[in-house]
Amino acid sequence: ASLREDGQPMRLTGKWRFVAADKPAVALAEFDDSQSPLLNVENEWRLQGVEHNQNAWFRLRLLVPASLAGKDLGLIVPPVSIASEIYFNGRLMGSRGKIGSGGEILAPNSAFMLYQIPAASVKAGAENVVAIRVGQYQRVGGLFGNNYLYAGEYTQARDHYMVLLLGIVILGSAFIILGVYHLILYFGRRIETEFLYFSLIAITSGMHQLGMNGIGYHLTESRTLNQILIHLVTAGLPVSLVGFATKFFDLRAKWPERIFLYSGILVALVLVLQQVIPSLYGIQVIYILPFSMLMIMASLIVFTVLVVKALRLKRHGAMLVGSGFLLYMLTVAHDILAYLTLPVEYRLGNIGFLIPVFGMATALAQKIQRMHREKELTQQQAIENLKKADVLKDEFLANTSHELRTPLTGI
């Protein structure tokens, strides 16, 4: 890999040398890694068929052009499994969390970070070595979350990092604010449960965005809180999706709702217990997480079937929700193709999920508007009925008075 002459941040994802040994010598530039396998640095190694239960290293030889001589470099690193150390030409540039001398994890931290590499540590016009020591926990290790791995001249890398960081925060916050707003609407009436389901979808999705991108560790060092941020969506999304569709479109899906409710309770229970019993973390990642992914996929299928049925029945909002969901599926397909073959810079799934969420929010807003309009029409009709009743009353009293006066006059 080679940095750009102008110092613009260069994307470094792709194949790095993977060294399945936790030795300090791996950080040195002269370490021979020619026999080490090549792995995608942006993915956990277990997802690439590597069974390794210890800390490991990723190494990359990086050519720094002579035009960057005397300038600090910036290295943007995405979230790492539990703790990490960043080395440049054998020198420690920084770390997240803390790894003990024996390889034990003393303090977890997976924050999305920018590291400054002093010019004195850089060999301009020559090959340099970037080494990332990655801590593992319960057979899980590697980089995850986003694929924002860049290097470049420091000020430009810092500006790029701030744009990425703000984008993640704004996206996650938008989900959460939208969810909280609809949660308030639900508690105002406690009748339309689709508002509750939608708020759960939006809030847990926003929390997942912040957790998976390592933003939670900028707020708190609590691993428990950050694990909840990441995984709570796997428990709540399936039942919330199907519940929203059944309530909003006035349809029935009794058994799927029950299955997703019980599976969500199971996933949430394991998520809570593994904070108390650390050995359950491995079980959660190896068994419960794939199970929850299967439940999410099943809920997406059920949700699609319900939307199609709502379209056939011409339910209000079905076209809006269905269109948003279809566009989201296209962004997911893009990310899958990008993961398999296409060297794209950005993944669209996170932003793409905003489309169906805002589609559902708009459909709910239209429902509120429709309810208010129907209420106003009902009130207007009631006023008209009262006016008619007053007219009938006046006519009745006038006729009654006339009928009474006629015989009395004769008498």
mmCIF file of C-alpha atoms in Angstrom:
data_model
loop_
_atom_site.group_PDB
_atom_site.id
_atom_site.type_symbol
_atom_site.label_atom_id
_atom_site.label_comp_id
_atom_site.label_asym_id
_atom_site.label_seq_id
_atom_site.Cartn_x
_atom_site.Cartn_y
_atom_site.Cartn_z
ATOM 1 C CA ALA A 1 0.000 0.000 0.000
ATOM 2 C CA SER A 2 1.116 3.548 -0.684
ATOM 3 C CA LEU A 3 -0.082 6.891 0.668
ATOM 4 C CA ARG A 4 -1.059 9.701 -1.695
ATOM 5 C CA GLU A 5 1.415 12.390 -2.639
ATOM 6 C CA ASP A 6 -0.962 15.135 -1.495
ATOM 7 C CA GLY A 7 -1.540 13.531 1.910
ATOM 8 C CA GLN A 8 -5.262 12.922 1.373
ATOM 9 C CA PRO A 9 -6.484 10.047 3.605
ATOM 10 C CA MET A 10 -5.966 6.693 1.892
ATOM 11 C CA ARG A 11 -8.221 3.737 2.612
ATOM 12 C CA LEU A 12 -6.218 0.799 3.990
ATOM 13 C CA THR A 13 -8.854 -1.920 4.220
ATOM 14 C CA GLY A 14 -8.206 -5.195 2.434
ATOM 15 C CA LYS A 15 -5.521 -7.822 2.864
ATOM 16 C CA TRP A 16 -3.089 -7.478 5.760
ATOM 17 C CA ARG A 17 -0.635 -10.044 7.113
ATOM 18 C CA PHE A 18 -2.165 -11.936 10.028
ATOM 19 C CA VAL A 19 0.277 -13.143 12.687
ATOM 20 C CA ALA A 20 -1.336 -15.638 15.072
ATOM 21 C CA ALA A 21 1.138 -15.022 17.874
ATOM 22 C CA ASP A 22 1.188 -12.503 20.691
ATOM 23 C CA LYS A 23 4.882 -11.568 20.697
ATOM 24 C CA PRO A 24 6.354 -8.026 21.046
ATOM 25 C CA ALA A 25 8.739 -8.718 18.159
ATOM 26 C CA VAL A 26 5.815 -8.680 15.711
ATOM 27 C CA ALA A 27 5.594 -4.905 16.110
ATOM 28 C CA LEU A 28 9.128 -4.380 14.776
ATOM 29 C CA ALA A 29 9.612 -3.293 11.158
ATOM 30 C CA GLU A 30 12.225 -6.007 10.543
ATOM 31 C CA PHE A 31 9.924 -8.841 11.657
ATOM 32 C CA ASP A 32 9.594 -11.417 8.862
ATOM 33 C CA ASP A 33 5.881 -11.878 8.131
ATOM 34 C CA SER A 34 6.290 -13.316 4.624
ATOM 35 C CA GLN A 35 4.932 -16.694 5.701
ATOM 36 C CA SER A 36 1.927 -15.235 7.522
ATOM 37 C CA PRO A 37 -1.467 -15.574 5.819
ATOM 38 C CA LEU A 38 -3.334 -12.629 4.297
ATOM 39 C CA LEU A 39 -6.703 -11.763 5.872
ATOM 40 C CA ASN A 40 -9.194 -8.948 5.435
ATOM 41 C CA VAL A 41 -8.275 -6.575 8.234
ATOM 42 C CA GLU A 42 -11.815 -5.131 8.543
ATOM 43 C CA ASN A 43 -13.365 -8.464 9.619
ATOM 44 C CA GLU A 44 -13.017 -10.702 12.666
ATOM 45 C CA TRP A 45 -10.645 -13.580 11.965
ATOM 46 C CA ARG A 46 -13.142 -16.249 13.051
ATOM 47 C CA LEU A 47 -15.462 -15.090 10.250
ATOM 48 C CA GLN A 48 -12.620 -15.831 7.822
ATOM 49 C CA GLY A 49 -12.196 -19.433 8.972
ATOM 50 C CA VAL A 50 -9.355 -18.830 11.442
ATOM 51 C CA GLU A 51 -9.755 -20.474 14.851
ATOM 52 C CA HIS A 52 -7.395 -18.599 17.158
ATOM 53 C CA ASN A 53 -8.005 -18.178 20.882
ATOM 54 C CA GLN A 54 -5.238 -15.705 21.701
ATOM 55 C CA ASN A 55 -4.314 -12.142 20.877
ATOM 56 C CA ALA A 56 -2.982 -11.617 17.349
ATOM 57 C CA TRP A 57 -1.456 -9.022 15.033
ATOM 58 C CA PHE A 58 -2.323 -7.406 11.712
ATOM 59 C CA ARG A 59 0.631 -5.966 9.769
ATOM 60 C CA LEU A 60 0.826 -3.791 6.649
ATOM 61 C CA ARG A 61 3.834 -2.446 4.756
ATOM 62 C CA LEU A 62 3.071 1.145 3.833
ATOM 63 C CA LEU A 63 5.015 3.339 1.417
ATOM 64 C CA VAL A 64 5.087 6.973 2.531
ATOM 65 C CA PRO A 65 5.958 9.361 -0.353
ATOM 66 C CA ALA A 66 8.843 11.827 0.000
ATOM 67 C CA SER A 67 6.368 14.709 -0.332
ATOM 68 C CA LEU A 68 5.205 13.962 3.230
ATOM 69 C CA ALA A 69 8.679 14.316 4.743
ATOM 70 C CA GLY A 70 8.623 16.245 8.020
ATOM 71 C CA LYS A 71 4.854 15.922 8.403
ATOM 72 C CA ASP A 72 2.889 14.038 11.030
ATOM 73 C CA LEU A 73 0.623 11.284 9.797
ATOM 74 C CA GLY A 74 -2.842 10.364 11.009
ATOM 75 C CA LEU A 75 -4.133 6.817 11.276
ATOM 76 C CA ILE A 76 -7.902 6.266 11.590
ATOM 77 C CA VAL A 77 -8.747 2.865 13.091
ATOM 78 C CA PRO A 78 -12.270 1.393 13.307
ATOM 79 C CA PRO A 79 -13.548 -0.392 16.430
ATOM 80 C CA VAL A 80 -11.482 -3.394 17.528
ATOM 81 C CA SER A 81 -12.962 -6.420 19.300
ATOM 82 C CA ILE A 82 -12.044 -5.572 22.902
ATOM 83 C CA ALA A 83 -8.646 -3.817 23.119
ATOM 84 C CA SER A 84 -5.829 -2.845 20.788
ATOM 85 C CA GLU A 85 -2.371 -1.305 20.467
ATOM 86 C CA ILE A 86 -1.183 0.639 17.411
ATOM 87 C CA TYR A 87 2.507 0.493 16.351
ATOM 88 C CA PHE A 88 4.308 2.348 13.576
ATOM 89 C CA ASN A 89 7.797 1.097 12.688
ATOM 90 C CA GLY A 90 7.942 -0.689 16.045
ATOM 91 C CA ARG A 91 6.945 2.331 18.152
ATOM 92 C CA LEU A 92 3.726 2.407 20.152
ATOM 93 C CA MET A 93 1.482 5.215 18.862
ATOM 94 C CA GLY A 94 -1.458 4.634 21.197
ATOM 95 C CA SER A 95 -3.946 2.100 22.451
ATOM 96 C CA ARG A 96 -7.585 1.555 23.323
ATOM 97 C CA GLY A 97 -8.254 -0.420 26.458
ATOM 98 C CA LYS A 98 -5.347 -2.147 28.139
ATOM 99 C CA ILE A 99 -3.632 -5.442 27.383
ATOM 100 C CA GLY A 100 -1.460 -6.934 30.120
ATOM 101 C CA SER A 101 2.083 -8.226 29.662
ATOM 102 C CA GLY A 102 0.735 -11.765 29.607
ATOM 103 C CA GLY A 103 -1.867 -10.945 26.977
ATOM 104 C CA GLU A 104 -4.749 -10.651 29.418
ATOM 105 C CA ILE A 105 -7.360 -7.944 28.863
ATOM 106 C CA LEU A 106 -7.149 -5.518 31.772
ATOM 107 C CA ALA A 107 -9.521 -2.839 30.446
ATOM 108 C CA PRO A 108 -11.824 -3.221 27.417
ATOM 109 C CA ASN A 109 -12.340 -0.409 24.934
ATOM 110 C CA SER A 110 -13.435 -0.528 21.280
ATOM 111 C CA ALA A 111 -13.661 3.160 20.455
ATOM 112 C CA PHE A 112 -13.372 4.479 16.902
ATOM 113 C CA MET A 113 -10.103 6.442 17.085
ATOM 114 C CA LEU A 114 -7.605 8.695 15.345
ATOM 115 C CA TYR A 115 -3.907 8.227 16.140
ATOM 116 C CA GLN A 116 -1.220 10.848 15.499
ATOM 117 C CA ILE A 117 2.082 9.527 14.145
ATOM 118 C CA PRO A 118 4.958 11.966 14.724
ATOM 119 C CA ALA A 119 7.118 12.851 11.718
ATOM 120 C CA ALA A 120 10.160 11.559 13.604
ATOM 121 C CA SER A 121 8.721 8.030 13.441
ATOM 122 C CA VAL A 122 8.014 8.179 9.695
ATOM 123 C CA LYS A 123 10.425 7.099 6.939
ATOM 124 C CA ALA A 124 9.453 9.403 4.072
ATOM 125 C CA GLY A 125 10.200 8.014 0.619
ATOM 126 C CA ALA A 126 10.550 4.516 2.044
ATOM 127 C CA GLU A 127 8.525 1.561 3.292
ATOM 128 C CA ASN A 128 7.025 1.710 6.785
ATOM 129 C CA VAL A 129 5.220 -0.929 8.836
ATOM 130 C CA VAL A 130 1.861 -0.494 10.559
ATOM 131 C CA ALA A 131 1.109 -3.157 13.167
ATOM 132 C CA ILE A 132 -2.107 -3.532 15.150
ATOM 133 C CA ARG A 133 -2.098 -5.762 18.202
ATOM 134 C CA VAL A 134 -5.642 -7.047 18.613
ATOM 135 C CA GLY A 135 -6.944 -8.435 21.880
ATOM 136 C CA GLN A 136 -9.334 -11.391 21.777
ATOM 137 C CA TYR A 137 -12.048 -12.369 24.218
ATOM 138 C CA GLN A 138 -13.885 -15.682 24.322
ATOM 139 C CA ARG A 139 -12.568 -16.670 20.845
ATOM 140 C CA VAL A 140 -13.648 -13.354 19.318
ATOM 141 C CA GLY A 141 -11.040 -10.968 17.898
ATOM 142 C CA GLY A 142 -10.526 -8.532 15.057
ATOM 143 C CA LEU A 143 -11.815 -5.250 13.700
ATOM 144 C CA PHE A 144 -15.572 -4.782 13.291
ATOM 145 C CA GLY A 145 -18.326 -2.195 12.949
ATOM 146 C CA ASN A 146 -17.390 0.210 10.167
ATOM 147 C CA ASN A 147 -14.632 -0.089 7.558
ATOM 148 C CA TYR A 148 -13.153 3.347 8.222
ATOM 149 C CA LEU A 149 -9.445 2.481 8.171
ATOM 150 C CA TYR A 150 -7.438 5.370 6.700
ATOM 151 C CA ALA A 151 -3.990 6.927 6.775
ATOM 152 C CA GLY A 152 -2.779 10.298 5.502
ATOM 153 C CA GLU A 153 -1.278 13.632 6.471
ATOM 154 C CA TYR A 154 -2.425 14.355 10.025
ATOM 155 C CA THR A 155 -4.527 17.513 9.601
ATOM 156 C CA GLN A 156 -6.358 16.047 6.605
ATOM 157 C CA ALA A 157 -6.844 12.725 8.405
ATOM 158 C CA ARG A 158 -8.157 14.582 11.459
ATOM 159 C CA ASP A 159 -10.702 16.487 9.353
ATOM 160 C CA HIS A 160 -11.797 13.242 7.681
ATOM 161 C CA TYR A 161 -12.107 11.524 11.051
ATOM 162 C CA MET A 162 -14.288 14.325 12.426
ATOM 163 C CA VAL A 163 -16.606 14.113 9.405
ATOM 164 C CA LEU A 164 -16.947 10.342 9.847
ATOM 165 C CA LEU A 165 -17.436 10.638 13.609
ATOM 166 C CA LEU A 166 -20.094 13.341 13.324
ATOM 167 C CA GLY A 167 -21.852 11.378 10.601
ATOM 168 C CA ILE A 168 -22.088 8.311 12.849
ATOM 169 C CA VAL A 169 -23.290 10.353 15.838
ATOM 170 C CA ILE A 170 -25.889 12.274 13.810
ATOM 171 C CA LEU A 171 -27.210 9.087 12.212
ATOM 172 C CA GLY A 172 -27.537 7.212 15.511
ATOM 173 C CA SER A 173 -28.990 10.241 17.295
ATOM 174 C CA ALA A 174 -31.579 10.738 14.534
ATOM 175 C CA PHE A 175 -32.857 7.213 15.100
ATOM 176 C CA ILE A 176 -33.012 7.660 18.878
ATOM 177 C CA ILE A 177 -34.717 11.086 18.787
ATOM 178 C CA LEU A 178 -37.287 9.790 16.316
ATOM 179 C CA GLY A 179 -37.948 6.792 18.564
ATOM 180 C CA VAL A 180 -38.264 8.842 21.741
ATOM 181 C CA TYR A 181 -40.733 11.193 20.041
ATOM 182 C CA HIS A 182 -43.015 8.318 19.036
ATOM 183 C CA LEU A 183 -42.631 6.744 22.473
ATOM 184 C CA ILE A 184 -43.984 9.982 23.982
ATOM 185 C CA LEU A 185 -46.867 9.850 21.502
ATOM 186 C CA TYR A 186 -47.654 6.302 22.596
ATOM 187 C CA PHE A 187 -47.685 7.102 26.304
ATOM 188 C CA GLY A 188 -49.940 10.066 25.589
ATOM 189 C CA ARG A 189 -52.777 7.696 24.591
ATOM 190 C CA ARG A 190 -51.573 4.102 25.199
ATOM 191 C CA ILE A 191 -53.926 2.898 22.498
ATOM 192 C CA GLU A 192 -52.036 2.711 19.182
ATOM 193 C CA THR A 193 -49.317 0.131 19.991
ATOM 194 C CA GLU A 194 -47.768 0.579 16.547
ATOM 195 C CA PHE A 195 -46.223 3.779 17.969
ATOM 196 C CA LEU A 196 -44.591 1.703 20.709
ATOM 197 C CA TYR A 197 -43.257 -0.874 18.228
ATOM 198 C CA PHE A 198 -41.889 1.826 15.962
ATOM 199 C CA SER A 199 -40.167 3.584 18.868
ATOM 200 C CA LEU A 200 -38.457 0.292 19.804
ATOM 201 C CA ILE A 201 -37.275 -0.167 16.210
ATOM 202 C CA ALA A 202 -35.845 3.360 16.016
ATOM 203 C CA ILE A 203 -34.266 3.497 19.496
ATOM 204 C CA THR A 204 -32.586 0.072 19.375
ATOM 205 C CA SER A 205 -31.354 0.738 15.815
ATOM 206 C CA GLY A 206 -29.838 4.051 16.893
ATOM 207 C CA MET A 207 -28.181 2.422 19.884
ATOM 208 C CA HIS A 208 -26.788 -0.284 17.604
ATOM 209 C CA GLN A 209 -25.330 2.334 15.247
ATOM 210 C CA LEU A 210 -23.532 4.052 18.120
ATOM 211 C CA GLY A 211 -22.376 0.797 19.728
ATOM 212 C CA MET A 212 -21.106 -0.929 16.589
ATOM 213 C CA ASN A 213 -19.111 2.139 15.610
ATOM 214 C CA GLY A 214 -17.427 2.386 18.996
ATOM 215 C CA ILE A 215 -19.091 5.665 19.971
ATOM 216 C CA GLY A 216 -20.311 4.344 23.328
ATOM 217 C CA TYR A 217 -16.752 4.077 24.644
ATOM 218 C CA HIS A 218 -16.304 7.823 24.085
ATOM 219 C CA LEU A 219 -19.057 8.286 26.671
ATOM 220 C CA THR A 220 -18.355 5.519 29.174
ATOM 221 C CA GLU A 221 -15.765 2.807 29.798
ATOM 222 C CA SER A 222 -18.509 0.377 30.822
ATOM 223 C CA ARG A 223 -18.328 -2.716 28.635
ATOM 224 C CA THR A 224 -21.763 -3.792 29.881
ATOM 225 C CA LEU A 225 -23.397 -0.631 28.579
ATOM 226 C CA ASN A 226 -21.599 -0.874 25.248
ATOM 227 C CA GLN A 227 -22.606 -4.522 24.807
ATOM 228 C CA ILE A 228 -26.229 -3.537 25.442
ATOM 229 C CA LEU A 229 -25.916 -0.732 22.879
ATOM 230 C CA ILE A 230 -24.697 -3.214 20.267
ATOM 231 C CA HIS A 231 -26.879 -6.264 20.886
ATOM 232 C CA LEU A 232 -30.205 -5.002 22.228
ATOM 233 C CA VAL A 233 -31.472 -4.549 18.664
ATOM 234 C CA THR A 234 -31.143 -8.305 18.049
ATOM 235 C CA ALA A 235 -33.665 -8.941 20.821
ATOM 236 C CA GLY A 236 -36.165 -6.211 20.013
ATOM 237 C CA LEU A 237 -36.124 -5.791 16.228
ATOM 238 C CA PRO A 238 -37.946 -8.992 15.098
ATOM 239 C CA VAL A 239 -40.996 -8.658 17.376
ATOM 240 C CA SER A 240 -41.126 -4.884 16.814
ATOM 241 C CA LEU A 241 -41.100 -5.179 13.013
ATOM 242 C CA VAL A 242 -43.874 -7.760 12.890
ATOM 243 C CA GLY A 243 -45.826 -6.041 15.676
ATOM 244 C CA PHE A 244 -45.713 -2.729 13.826
ATOM 245 C CA ALA A 245 -46.976 -4.301 10.589
ATOM 246 C CA THR A 246 -49.859 -6.158 12.256
ATOM 247 C CA LYS A 247 -51.052 -3.199 14.311
ATOM 248 C CA PHE A 248 -50.565 -0.465 11.749
ATOM 249 C CA PHE A 249 -52.153 -2.381 8.862
ATOM 250 C CA ASP A 250 -54.746 -4.108 11.087
ATOM 251 C CA LEU A 251 -53.595 -7.619 10.112
ATOM 252 C CA ARG A 252 -53.062 -10.842 12.026
ATOM 253 C CA ALA A 253 -49.842 -12.845 12.504
ATOM 254 C CA LYS A 254 -50.435 -14.531 15.839
ATOM 255 C CA TRP A 255 -47.809 -17.286 15.757
ATOM 256 C CA PRO A 256 -44.951 -15.242 14.241
ATOM 257 C CA GLU A 257 -45.509 -12.559 16.872
ATOM 258 C CA ARG A 258 -45.307 -15.140 19.658
ATOM 259 C CA ILE A 259 -42.199 -16.806 18.217
ATOM 260 C CA PHE A 260 -40.358 -13.501 17.830
ATOM 261 C CA LEU A 261 -41.451 -12.376 21.305
ATOM 262 C CA TYR A 262 -40.120 -15.524 22.997
ATOM 263 C CA SER A 263 -36.896 -15.499 20.937
ATOM 264 C CA GLY A 264 -36.385 -11.830 21.868
ATOM 265 C CA ILE A 265 -36.811 -12.643 25.559
ATOM 266 C CA LEU A 266 -34.251 -15.457 25.208
ATOM 267 C CA VAL A 267 -31.698 -13.228 23.471
ATOM 268 C CA ALA A 268 -32.195 -10.435 26.024
ATOM 269 C CA LEU A 269 -31.834 -12.907 28.904
ATOM 270 C CA VAL A 270 -28.534 -14.258 27.563
ATOM 271 C CA LEU A 271 -27.331 -10.689 26.937
ATOM 272 C CA VAL A 272 -27.961 -9.791 30.578
ATOM 273 C CA LEU A 273 -26.569 -13.027 32.002
ATOM 274 C CA GLN A 274 -23.310 -12.833 30.040
ATOM 275 C CA GLN A 275 -22.558 -9.554 31.788
ATOM 276 C CA VAL A 276 -22.647 -11.498 35.066
ATOM 277 C CA ILE A 277 -21.198 -14.785 33.756
ATOM 278 C CA PRO A 278 -18.384 -13.831 31.323
ATOM 279 C CA SER A 279 -18.068 -17.390 29.959
ATOM 280 C CA LEU A 280 -21.489 -16.963 28.340
ATOM 281 C CA TYR A 281 -20.047 -14.345 25.975
ATOM 282 C CA GLY A 282 -18.541 -17.052 23.780
ATOM 283 C CA ILE A 283 -21.864 -18.903 23.717
ATOM 284 C CA GLN A 284 -23.653 -15.702 22.809
ATOM 285 C CA VAL A 285 -21.311 -14.924 19.901
ATOM 286 C CA ILE A 286 -21.085 -18.473 18.522
ATOM 287 C CA TYR A 287 -24.690 -19.635 19.018
ATOM 288 C CA ILE A 288 -27.078 -16.893 20.196
ATOM 289 C CA LEU A 289 -25.896 -14.206 17.767
ATOM 290 C CA PRO A 290 -26.369 -16.406 14.651
ATOM 291 C CA PHE A 291 -29.762 -17.459 16.056
ATOM 292 C CA SER A 292 -30.792 -13.835 16.531
ATOM 293 C CA MET A 293 -29.603 -13.016 12.987
ATOM 294 C CA LEU A 294 -31.793 -15.863 11.735
ATOM 295 C CA MET A 295 -34.751 -14.426 13.651
ATOM 296 C CA ILE A 296 -34.133 -10.980 12.146
ATOM 297 C CA MET A 297 -34.052 -12.461 8.639
ATOM 298 C CA ALA A 298 -37.274 -14.383 9.352
ATOM 299 C CA SER A 299 -38.941 -11.242 10.701
ATOM 300 C CA LEU A 300 -37.952 -9.340 7.545
ATOM 301 C CA ILE A 301 -39.629 -12.039 5.463
ATOM 302 C CA VAL A 302 -42.803 -11.945 7.593
ATOM 303 C CA PHE A 303 -42.762 -8.132 7.480
ATOM 304 C CA THR A 304 -42.524 -8.251 3.673
ATOM 305 C CA VAL A 305 -45.451 -10.675 3.444
ATOM 306 C CA LEU A 306 -47.577 -8.426 5.679
ATOM 307 C CA VAL A 307 -46.735 -5.311 3.641
ATOM 308 C CA VAL A 308 -47.650 -7.113 0.397
ATOM 309 C CA LYS A 309 -50.928 -8.209 1.959
ATOM 310 C CA ALA A 310 -51.585 -4.643 3.096
ATOM 311 C CA LEU A 311 -50.938 -3.414 -0.447
ATOM 312 C CA ARG A 312 -53.471 -5.877 -1.822
ATOM 313 C CA LEU A 313 -56.023 -4.728 0.754
ATOM 314 C CA LYS A 314 -55.190 -1.085 -0.071
ATOM 315 C CA ARG A 315 -54.339 -0.182 3.517
ATOM 316 C CA HIS A 316 -53.257 3.394 4.204
ATOM 317 C CA GLY A 317 -49.463 3.817 4.226
ATOM 318 C CA ALA A 318 -48.708 0.403 2.697
ATOM 319 C CA MET A 319 -47.162 1.866 -0.462
ATOM 320 C CA LEU A 320 -44.997 4.273 1.546
ATOM 321 C CA VAL A 321 -43.719 1.630 3.965
ATOM 322 C CA GLY A 322 -43.249 -0.934 1.183
ATOM 323 C CA SER A 323 -41.270 1.451 -1.031
ATOM 324 C CA GLY A 324 -38.962 2.432 1.825
ATOM 325 C CA PHE A 325 -38.391 -1.191 2.718
ATOM 326 C CA LEU A 326 -37.597 -2.080 -0.925
ATOM 327 C CA LEU A 327 -34.997 0.688 -1.151
ATOM 328 C CA TYR A 328 -33.442 -0.558 2.073
ATOM 329 C CA MET A 329 -33.167 -4.067 0.610
ATOM 330 C CA LEU A 330 -31.254 -2.581 -2.340
ATOM 331 C CA THR A 331 -28.728 -0.967 0.023
ATOM 332 C CA VAL A 332 -28.296 -4.295 1.829
ATOM 333 C CA ALA A 333 -27.713 -6.049 -1.506
ATOM 334 C CA HIS A 334 -25.097 -3.381 -2.336
ATOM 335 C CA ASP A 335 -23.283 -4.059 0.948
ATOM 336 C CA ILE A 336 -23.327 -7.821 0.380
ATOM 337 C CA LEU A 337 -21.840 -7.416 -3.098
ATOM 338 C CA ALA A 338 -19.307 -4.935 -1.716
ATOM 339 C CA TYR A 339 -18.296 -7.412 0.988
ATOM 340 C CA LEU A 340 -17.866 -10.201 -1.560
ATOM 341 C CA THR A 341 -16.377 -8.518 -4.618
ATOM 342 C CA LEU A 342 -16.661 -4.745 -5.062
ATOM 343 C CA PRO A 343 -13.968 -2.468 -3.544
ATOM 344 C CA VAL A 344 -16.365 0.312 -2.544
ATOM 345 C CA GLU A 345 -15.417 2.920 0.047
ATOM 346 C CA TYR A 346 -18.714 3.225 1.899
ATOM 347 C CA ARG A 347 -21.378 0.786 2.962
ATOM 348 C CA LEU A 348 -24.951 1.951 2.545
ATOM 349 C CA GLY A 349 -26.842 -0.361 4.911
ATOM 350 C CA ASN A 350 -26.626 1.914 7.948
ATOM 351 C CA ILE A 351 -27.829 4.980 6.065
ATOM 352 C CA GLY A 352 -30.235 2.849 4.030
ATOM 353 C CA PHE A 353 -32.106 1.772 7.147
ATOM 354 C CA LEU A 354 -33.122 5.394 7.578
ATOM 355 C CA ILE A 355 -35.334 5.053 4.483
ATOM 356 C CA PRO A 356 -37.836 2.482 5.861
ATOM 357 C CA VAL A 357 -37.682 4.044 9.326
ATOM 358 C CA PHE A 358 -38.608 7.475 7.994
ATOM 359 C CA GLY A 359 -41.146 5.799 5.733
ATOM 360 C CA MET A 360 -42.821 4.243 8.771
ATOM 361 C CA ALA A 361 -42.558 7.541 10.650
ATOM 362 C CA THR A 362 -44.223 9.368 7.760
ATOM 363 C CA ALA A 363 -46.956 6.732 7.598
ATOM 364 C CA LEU A 364 -47.571 7.179 11.328
ATOM 365 C CA ALA A 365 -47.671 10.957 10.875
ATOM 366 C CA GLN A 366 -50.246 10.534 8.106
ATOM 367 C CA LYS A 367 -52.270 8.306 10.415
ATOM 368 C CA ILE A 368 -52.200 10.988 13.131
ATOM 369 C CA GLN A 369 -53.279 13.568 10.560
ATOM 370 C CA ARG A 370 -56.055 11.272 9.366
ATOM 371 C CA MET A 371 -57.213 10.656 12.943
ATOM 372 C CA HIS A 372 -57.328 14.405 13.651
ATOM 373 C CA ARG A 373 -59.198 15.029 10.416
ATOM 374 C CA GLU A 374 -61.745 12.321 11.261
ATOM 375 C CA LYS A 375 -62.073 13.769 14.756
ATOM 376 C CA GLU A 376 -62.683 17.239 13.339
ATOM 377 C CA LEU A 377 -65.265 15.867 10.901
ATOM 378 C CA THR A 378 -66.966 14.025 13.761
ATOM 379 C CA GLN A 379 -66.999 17.195 15.842
ATOM 380 C CA GLN A 380 -68.366 19.209 12.925
ATOM 381 C CA GLN A 381 -71.056 16.589 12.333
ATOM 382 C CA ALA A 382 -71.955 16.687 16.037
ATOM 383 C CA ILE A 383 -72.232 20.494 15.898
ATOM 384 C CA GLU A 384 -74.430 20.247 12.800
ATOM 385 C CA ASN A 385 -76.612 17.658 14.542
ATOM 386 C CA LEU A 386 -76.933 19.940 17.579
ATOM 387 C CA LYS A 387 -77.942 22.839 15.341
ATOM 388 C CA LYS A 388 -80.533 20.669 13.607
ATOM 389 C CA ALA A 389 -81.802 19.521 16.998
ATOM 390 C CA ASP A 390 -82.127 23.134 18.107
ATOM 391 C CA VAL A 391 -84.108 23.958 14.963
ATOM 392 C CA LEU A 392 -86.374 20.935 15.471
ATOM 393 C CA LYS A 393 -86.844 21.905 19.116
ATOM 394 C CA ASP A 394 -87.800 25.455 18.169
ATOM 395 C CA GLU A 395 -90.235 24.174 15.521
ATOM 396 C CA PHE A 396 -91.738 21.724 17.969
ATOM 397 C CA LEU A 397 -92.206 24.396 20.629
ATOM 398 C CA ALA A 398 -93.705 26.807 18.077
ATOM 399 C CA ASN A 399 -96.165 24.210 16.792
ATOM 400 C CA THR A 400 -97.062 23.104 20.297
ATOM 401 C CA SER A 401 -97.647 26.704 21.371
ATOM 402 C CA HIS A 402 -99.866 27.296 18.316
ATOM 403 C CA GLU A 403 -101.895 24.172 18.945
ATOM 404 C CA LEU A 404 -102.397 25.158 22.555
ATOM 405 C CA ARG A 405 -103.342 28.762 21.735
ATOM 406 C CA THR A 406 -106.032 27.887 19.140
ATOM 407 C CA PRO A 407 -108.490 26.082 21.509
ATOM 408 C CA LEU A 408 -107.741 28.457 24.369
ATOM 409 C CA THR A 409 -108.723 31.403 22.178
ATOM 410 C CA GLY A 410 -112.135 29.871 21.528
ATOM 411 C CA ILE A 411 -112.698 29.245 25.191
#
